[in-house]
PDB file of C-alpha atoms in Angstrom:
ATOM      1  CA  UNK A  85       1.808  58.603  13.811  1.00  0.00           C
ATOM      2  CA  UNK A  86      -1.771  57.353  14.179  1.00  0.00           C
ATOM      3  CA  UNK A  87      -2.483  53.790  14.945  1.00  0.00           C
ATOM      4  CA  UNK A  88      -5.779  52.010  14.870  1.00  0.00           C
ATOM      5  CA  UNK A  89      -6.771  50.240  18.085  1.00  0.00           C
ATOM      6  CA  UNK A  90      -7.554  47.107  16.043  1.00  0.00           C
ATOM      7  CA  UNK A  91      -4.187  46.913  14.358  1.00  0.00           C
ATOM      8  CA  UNK A  92      -1.044  46.403  16.350  1.00  0.00           C
ATOM      9  CA  UNK A  93       2.519  46.221  15.194  1.00  0.00           C
ATOM     10  CA  UNK A  94       3.492  43.163  13.237  1.00  0.00           C
ATOM     11  CA  UNK A  95       4.760  40.453  15.563  1.00  0.00           C
ATOM     12  CA  UNK A  96       8.508  40.222  15.715  1.00  0.00           C
ATOM     13  CA  UNK A  97       9.562  36.642  15.255  1.00  0.00           C
ATOM     14  CA  UNK A  98      12.893  35.672  16.672  1.00  0.00           C
ATOM     15  CA  UNK A  99      14.959  33.502  14.336  1.00  0.00           C
ATOM     16  CA  UNK A 100      14.251  29.853  14.967  1.00  0.00           C
ATOM     17  CA  UNK A 101      11.256  30.335  17.298  1.00  0.00           C
ATOM     18  CA  UNK A 102       8.718  28.901  14.840  1.00  0.00           C
ATOM     19  CA  UNK A 103      11.068  26.107  13.906  1.00  0.00           C
ATOM     20  CA  UNK A 104      11.551  25.141  17.546  1.00  0.00           C
ATOM     21  CA  UNK A 105       7.806  25.240  18.189  1.00  0.00           C
ATOM     22  CA  UNK A 106       7.089  23.027  15.170  1.00  0.00           C
ATOM     23  CA  UNK A 107       9.845  20.605  16.175  1.00  0.00           C
ATOM     24  CA  UNK A 108       8.398  20.454  19.690  1.00  0.00           C
ATOM     25  CA  UNK A 109       4.904  19.831  18.293  1.00  0.00           C
ATOM     26  CA  UNK A 110       6.232  17.007  16.145  1.00  0.00           C
ATOM     27  CA  UNK A 111       8.244  15.537  19.009  1.00  0.00           C
ATOM     28  CA  UNK A 112       5.318  15.772  21.446  1.00  0.00           C
ATOM     29  CA  UNK A 113       2.440  14.810  19.147  1.00  0.00           C
ATOM     30  CA  UNK A 114       3.902  13.161  16.032  1.00  0.00           C
ATOM     31  CA  UNK A 115       3.291   9.599  17.228  1.00  0.00           C
ATOM     32  CA  UNK A 116      -0.302  10.355  18.230  1.00  0.00           C
ATOM     33  CA  UNK A 117      -1.097  12.030  14.896  1.00  0.00           C
ATOM     34  CA  UNK A 118       0.545   9.186  12.959  1.00  0.00           C
ATOM     35  CA  UNK A 119      -1.290   6.548  15.006  1.00  0.00           C
ATOM     36  CA  UNK A 120      -4.638   8.230  14.383  1.00  0.00           C
ATOM     37  CA  UNK A 121      -4.026   8.574  10.632  1.00  0.00           C
ATOM     38  CA  UNK A 122      -2.722   5.039  10.361  1.00  0.00           C
ATOM     39  CA  UNK A 123      -5.744   3.673  12.212  1.00  0.00           C
ATOM     40  CA  UNK A 124      -8.159   5.527   9.949  1.00  0.00           C
ATOM     41  CA  UNK A 125      -6.499   4.912   6.602  1.00  0.00           C
ATOM     42  CA  UNK A 126      -3.778   2.274   6.842  1.00  0.00           C
ATOM     43  CA  UNK A 127      -0.115   2.521   5.973  1.00  0.00           C
ATOM     44  CA  UNK A 128      -0.373   3.567   2.338  1.00  0.00           C
ATOM     45  CA  UNK A 129      -0.932   7.298   2.772  1.00  0.00           C
ATOM     46  CA  UNK A 130      -0.282   7.785   6.499  1.00  0.00           C
ATOM     47  CA  UNK A 131       3.165   9.376   6.220  1.00  0.00           C
ATOM     48  CA  UNK A 132       2.033  11.739   3.475  1.00  0.00           C
ATOM     49  CA  UNK A 133      -1.032  12.857   5.425  1.00  0.00           C
ATOM     50  CA  UNK A 134       1.004  13.405   8.599  1.00  0.00           C
ATOM     51  CA  UNK A 135       3.517  15.417   6.570  1.00  0.00           C
ATOM     52  CA  UNK A 136       0.686  17.494   5.073  1.00  0.00           C
ATOM     53  CA  UNK A 137      -0.693  18.039   8.586  1.00  0.00           C
ATOM     54  CA  UNK A 138       2.618  19.484   9.744  1.00  0.00           C
ATOM     55  CA  UNK A 139       2.977  21.582   6.581  1.00  0.00           C
ATOM     56  CA  UNK A 140      -0.422  23.104   7.393  1.00  0.00           C
ATOM     57  CA  UNK A 141       0.739  23.676  10.979  1.00  0.00           C
ATOM     58  CA  UNK A 142       3.895  25.368   9.721  1.00  0.00           C
ATOM     59  CA  UNK A 143       1.874  27.733   7.554  1.00  0.00           C
ATOM     60  CA  UNK A 144      -0.380  28.714  10.472  1.00  0.00           C
ATOM     61  CA  UNK A 145       2.064  28.395  13.346  1.00  0.00           C
ATOM     62  CA  UNK A 146       1.935  32.069  14.313  1.00  0.00           C
ATOM     63  CA  UNK A 147      -1.854  31.854  14.674  1.00  0.00           C
ATOM     64  CA  UNK A 148      -2.101  28.525  16.488  1.00  0.00           C
ATOM     65  CA  UNK A 149      -2.590  28.377  20.216  1.00  0.00           C
ATOM     66  CA  UNK A 150      -1.737  25.591  22.623  1.00  0.00           C
ATOM     67  CA  UNK A 151      -2.604  22.807  22.992  1.00  0.00           C
ATOM     68  CA  UNK A 152      -1.673  21.915  19.444  1.00  0.00           C
ATOM     69  CA  UNK A 153      -2.757  18.260  19.609  1.00  0.00           C
ATOM     70  CA  UNK A 154      -6.434  18.987  19.039  1.00  0.00           C
ATOM     71  CA  UNK A 155      -5.640  21.233  16.055  1.00  0.00           C
ATOM     72  CA  UNK A 156      -3.234  18.649  14.607  1.00  0.00           C
ATOM     73  CA  UNK A 157      -5.742  15.804  14.996  1.00  0.00           C
ATOM     74  CA  UNK A 158      -8.520  17.924  13.524  1.00  0.00           C
ATOM     75  CA  UNK A 159      -6.390  18.808  10.515  1.00  0.00           C
ATOM     76  CA  UNK A 160      -5.304  15.187  10.087  1.00  0.00           C
ATOM     77  CA  UNK A 161      -8.962  14.140  10.276  1.00  0.00           C
ATOM     78  CA  UNK A 162      -9.865  16.494   7.433  1.00  0.00           C
ATOM     79  CA  UNK A 163      -6.929  15.307   5.325  1.00  0.00           C
ATOM     80  CA  UNK A 164      -7.892  11.678   5.975  1.00  0.00           C
ATOM     81  CA  UNK A 165     -11.430  12.491   4.825  1.00  0.00           C
ATOM     82  CA  UNK A 166     -10.064  13.984   1.615  1.00  0.00           C
ATOM     83  CA  UNK A 167      -7.930  10.902   1.022  1.00  0.00           C
ATOM     84  CA  UNK A 168     -10.810   8.532   1.727  1.00  0.00           C
ATOM     85  CA  UNK A 169     -13.009  10.378  -0.764  1.00  0.00           C
ATOM     86  CA  UNK A 170     -10.238  10.156  -3.339  1.00  0.00           C
ATOM     87  CA  UNK A 171      -9.834   6.430  -2.729  1.00  0.00           C
ATOM     88  CA  UNK A 172     -13.572   5.819  -2.868  1.00  0.00           C
ATOM     89  CA  UNK A 173     -13.736   7.516  -6.238  1.00  0.00           C
ATOM     90  CA  UNK A 174     -10.940   5.325  -7.541  1.00  0.00           C
ATOM     91  CA  UNK A 175     -12.452   2.121  -6.119  1.00  0.00           C
ATOM     92  CA  UNK A 176      -9.387   1.193  -4.045  1.00  0.00           C
ATOM     93  CA  UNK A 177     -10.629   1.855  -0.511  1.00  0.00           C
ATOM     94  CA  UNK A 178     -11.826  -1.599   0.522  1.00  0.00           C
ATOM     95  CA  UNK A 179      -8.878  -3.470  -1.003  1.00  0.00           C
ATOM     96  CA  UNK A 180      -6.340  -1.131   0.568  1.00  0.00           C
ATOM     97  CA  UNK A 181      -7.883  -1.169   4.041  1.00  0.00           C
ATOM     98  CA  UNK A 182      -8.213  -4.939   4.056  1.00  0.00           C
ATOM     99  CA  UNK A 183      -4.592  -5.409   2.965  1.00  0.00           C
ATOM    100  CA  UNK A 184      -2.883  -2.780   5.097  1.00  0.00           C
ATOM    101  CA  UNK A 185      -4.895  -2.033   8.223  1.00  0.00           C
ATOM    102  CA  UNK A 186      -2.807  -2.637  11.304  1.00  0.00           C
ATOM    103  CA  UNK A 187      -3.100  -1.374  14.860  1.00  0.00           C
ATOM    104  CA  UNK A 188      -1.489   2.047  15.214  1.00  0.00           C
ATOM    105  CA  UNK A 189       1.615   2.683  17.254  1.00  0.00           C
ATOM    106  CA  UNK A 190       0.841   3.602  20.803  1.00  0.00           C
ATOM    107  CA  UNK A 191      -2.733   2.361  20.579  1.00  0.00           C
ATOM    108  CA  UNK A 192      -4.157   1.195  23.883  1.00  0.00           C
ATOM    109  CA  UNK A 193      -4.786  -2.547  23.994  1.00  0.00           C
ATOM    110  CA  UNK A 194      -8.282  -3.312  22.749  1.00  0.00           C
ATOM    111  CA  UNK A 195      -9.700  -6.806  22.547  1.00  0.00           C
ATOM    112  CA  UNK A 196     -10.613  -8.091  19.110  1.00  0.00           C
ATOM    113  CA  UNK A 197     -14.366  -7.996  19.718  1.00  0.00           C
ATOM    114  CA  UNK A 198     -14.277  -4.354  20.781  1.00  0.00           C
ATOM    115  CA  UNK A 199     -12.097  -3.468  17.776  1.00  0.00           C
ATOM    116  CA  UNK A 200     -14.549  -5.242  15.451  1.00  0.00           C
ATOM    117  CA  UNK A 201     -17.462  -3.417  17.100  1.00  0.00           C
ATOM    118  CA  UNK A 202     -15.737  -0.025  16.780  1.00  0.00           C
ATOM    119  CA  UNK A 203     -14.755  -0.760  13.181  1.00  0.00           C
ATOM    120  CA  UNK A 204     -18.396  -1.535  12.366  1.00  0.00           C
ATOM    121  CA  UNK A 205     -19.421   2.009  13.378  1.00  0.00           C
ATOM    122  CA  UNK A 206     -19.502   4.924  10.992  1.00  0.00           C
ATOM    123  CA  UNK A 207     -16.222   6.882  10.750  1.00  0.00           C
ATOM    124  CA  UNK A 208     -18.007   9.813  12.419  1.00  0.00           C
ATOM    125  CA  UNK A 209     -18.671   7.656  15.515  1.00  0.00           C
ATOM    126  CA  UNK A 210     -15.204   6.079  15.427  1.00  0.00           C
ATOM    127  CA  UNK A 211     -13.574   9.515  15.473  1.00  0.00           C
ATOM    128  CA  UNK A 212     -15.444  10.780  18.531  1.00  0.00           C
ATOM    129  CA  UNK A 213     -14.665   7.585  20.471  1.00  0.00           C
ATOM    130  CA  UNK A 214     -10.992   7.628  19.458  1.00  0.00           C
ATOM    131  CA  UNK A 215     -10.530  11.295  20.386  1.00  0.00           C
ATOM    132  CA  UNK A 216     -12.219  10.708  23.743  1.00  0.00           C
ATOM    133  CA  UNK A 217     -10.865   7.373  24.932  1.00  0.00           C
ATOM    134  CA  UNK A 218      -7.601   6.729  23.096  1.00  0.00           C
ATOM    135  CA  UNK A 219      -6.233  10.246  23.098  1.00  0.00           C
ATOM    136  CA  UNK A 220      -7.968  11.302  26.328  1.00  0.00           C
ATOM    137  CA  UNK A 221      -8.732  14.767  24.967  1.00  0.00           C
ATOM    138  CA  UNK A 222     -10.717  17.182  27.080  1.00  0.00           C
ATOM    139  CA  UNK A 223     -14.192  17.940  25.649  1.00  0.00           C
ATOM    140  CA  UNK A 224     -13.090  21.321  24.268  1.00  0.00           C
ATOM    141  CA  UNK A 225     -10.009  19.804  22.648  1.00  0.00           C
ATOM    142  CA  UNK A 226     -11.956  16.891  21.164  1.00  0.00           C
ATOM    143  CA  UNK A 227     -14.590  19.301  19.853  1.00  0.00           C
ATOM    144  CA  UNK A 228     -11.879  21.381  18.191  1.00  0.00           C
ATOM    145  CA  UNK A 229     -10.298  18.271  16.657  1.00  0.00           C
ATOM    146  CA  UNK A 230     -13.694  17.175  15.333  1.00  0.00           C
ATOM    147  CA  UNK A 231     -14.567  20.643  14.062  1.00  0.00           C
ATOM    148  CA  UNK A 232     -17.677  21.124  16.184  1.00  0.00           C
ATOM    149  CA  UNK A 233     -18.833  22.930  19.309  1.00  0.00           C
ATOM    150  CA  UNK A 234     -18.399  21.318  22.749  1.00  0.00           C
ATOM    151  CA  UNK A 235     -22.179  20.847  22.942  1.00  0.00           C
ATOM    152  CA  UNK A 236     -22.257  19.076  19.562  1.00  0.00           C
ATOM    153  CA  UNK A 237     -19.276  16.979  20.684  1.00  0.00           C
ATOM    154  CA  UNK A 238     -21.157  15.797  23.785  1.00  0.00           C
ATOM    155  CA  UNK A 239     -24.174  14.854  21.645  1.00  0.00           C
ATOM    156  CA  UNK A 240     -21.942  12.991  19.178  1.00  0.00           C
ATOM    157  CA  UNK A 241     -20.180  11.176  22.025  1.00  0.00           C
ATOM    158  CA  UNK A 242     -23.501  10.151  23.578  1.00  0.00           C
ATOM    159  CA  UNK A 243     -24.794   8.848  20.249  1.00  0.00           C
ATOM    160  CA  UNK A 244     -21.539   7.024  19.466  1.00  0.00           C
ATOM    161  CA  UNK A 245     -21.624   5.330  22.885  1.00  0.00           C
ATOM    162  CA  UNK A 246     -25.220   4.273  22.308  1.00  0.00           C
ATOM    163  CA  UNK A 247     -24.408   2.869  18.868  1.00  0.00           C
ATOM    164  CA  UNK A 248     -21.376   1.007  20.237  1.00  0.00           C
ATOM    165  CA  UNK A 249     -23.465  -0.366  23.110  1.00  0.00           C
ATOM    166  CA  UNK A 250     -26.114  -1.554  20.616  1.00  0.00           C
ATOM    167  CA  UNK A 251     -23.496  -3.299  18.456  1.00  0.00           C
ATOM    168  CA  UNK A 252     -21.973  -5.039  21.482  1.00  0.00           C
ATOM    169  CA  UNK A 253     -25.382  -6.095  22.833  1.00  0.00           C
ATOM    170  CA  UNK A 254     -26.412  -7.411  19.412  1.00  0.00           C
ATOM    171  CA  UNK A 255     -23.186  -9.446  19.232  1.00  0.00           C
ATOM    172  CA  UNK A 256     -23.822 -10.809  22.738  1.00  0.00           C
ATOM    173  CA  UNK A 257     -27.334 -11.899  21.780  1.00  0.00           C
ATOM    174  CA  UNK A 258     -26.035 -13.569  18.629  1.00  0.00           C
ATOM    175  CA  UNK A 259     -23.371 -15.435  20.597  1.00  0.00           C
ATOM    176  CA  UNK A 260     -20.451 -13.897  18.762  1.00  0.00           C
ATOM    177  CA  UNK A 261     -18.472 -13.229  21.918  1.00  0.00           C
TER     178      UNK A 261
END
């Protein structure tokens, strides 16, 4: 029997191994994924997006490597983007966010002025700051969650910090603090 060096035998999956790994991922990271989705989109679609995130993880579980949090957050981020585009098209985004936006579970305490400043940034900047400071992801993990290279992540983080600093300084000058 000839075998190609590129093709190995199909992996043998023990019954329940994938299920246990998915359950562990949900147990370990479910609150963080839900908190991120809820922060970005509000309560209305958060559970559905988190469920879709774990369905995607289930489908790819054999190919996913640890740590799973960055992959889960990256997938949730893409699903949130899809949902936001859908809401924008239907004209419901602003009404829904204003009515339902609440701090996510497990969110670090942030004063109101900082929250307002972060919320005034573009979603792109919000995401890089959230992945870095709230979820304390390593640069490689945050880059994976954001779907970019570590170098691009560092550039995005630098720019997001500068934009946040500018917003806070502008608010200080205007006496809003």
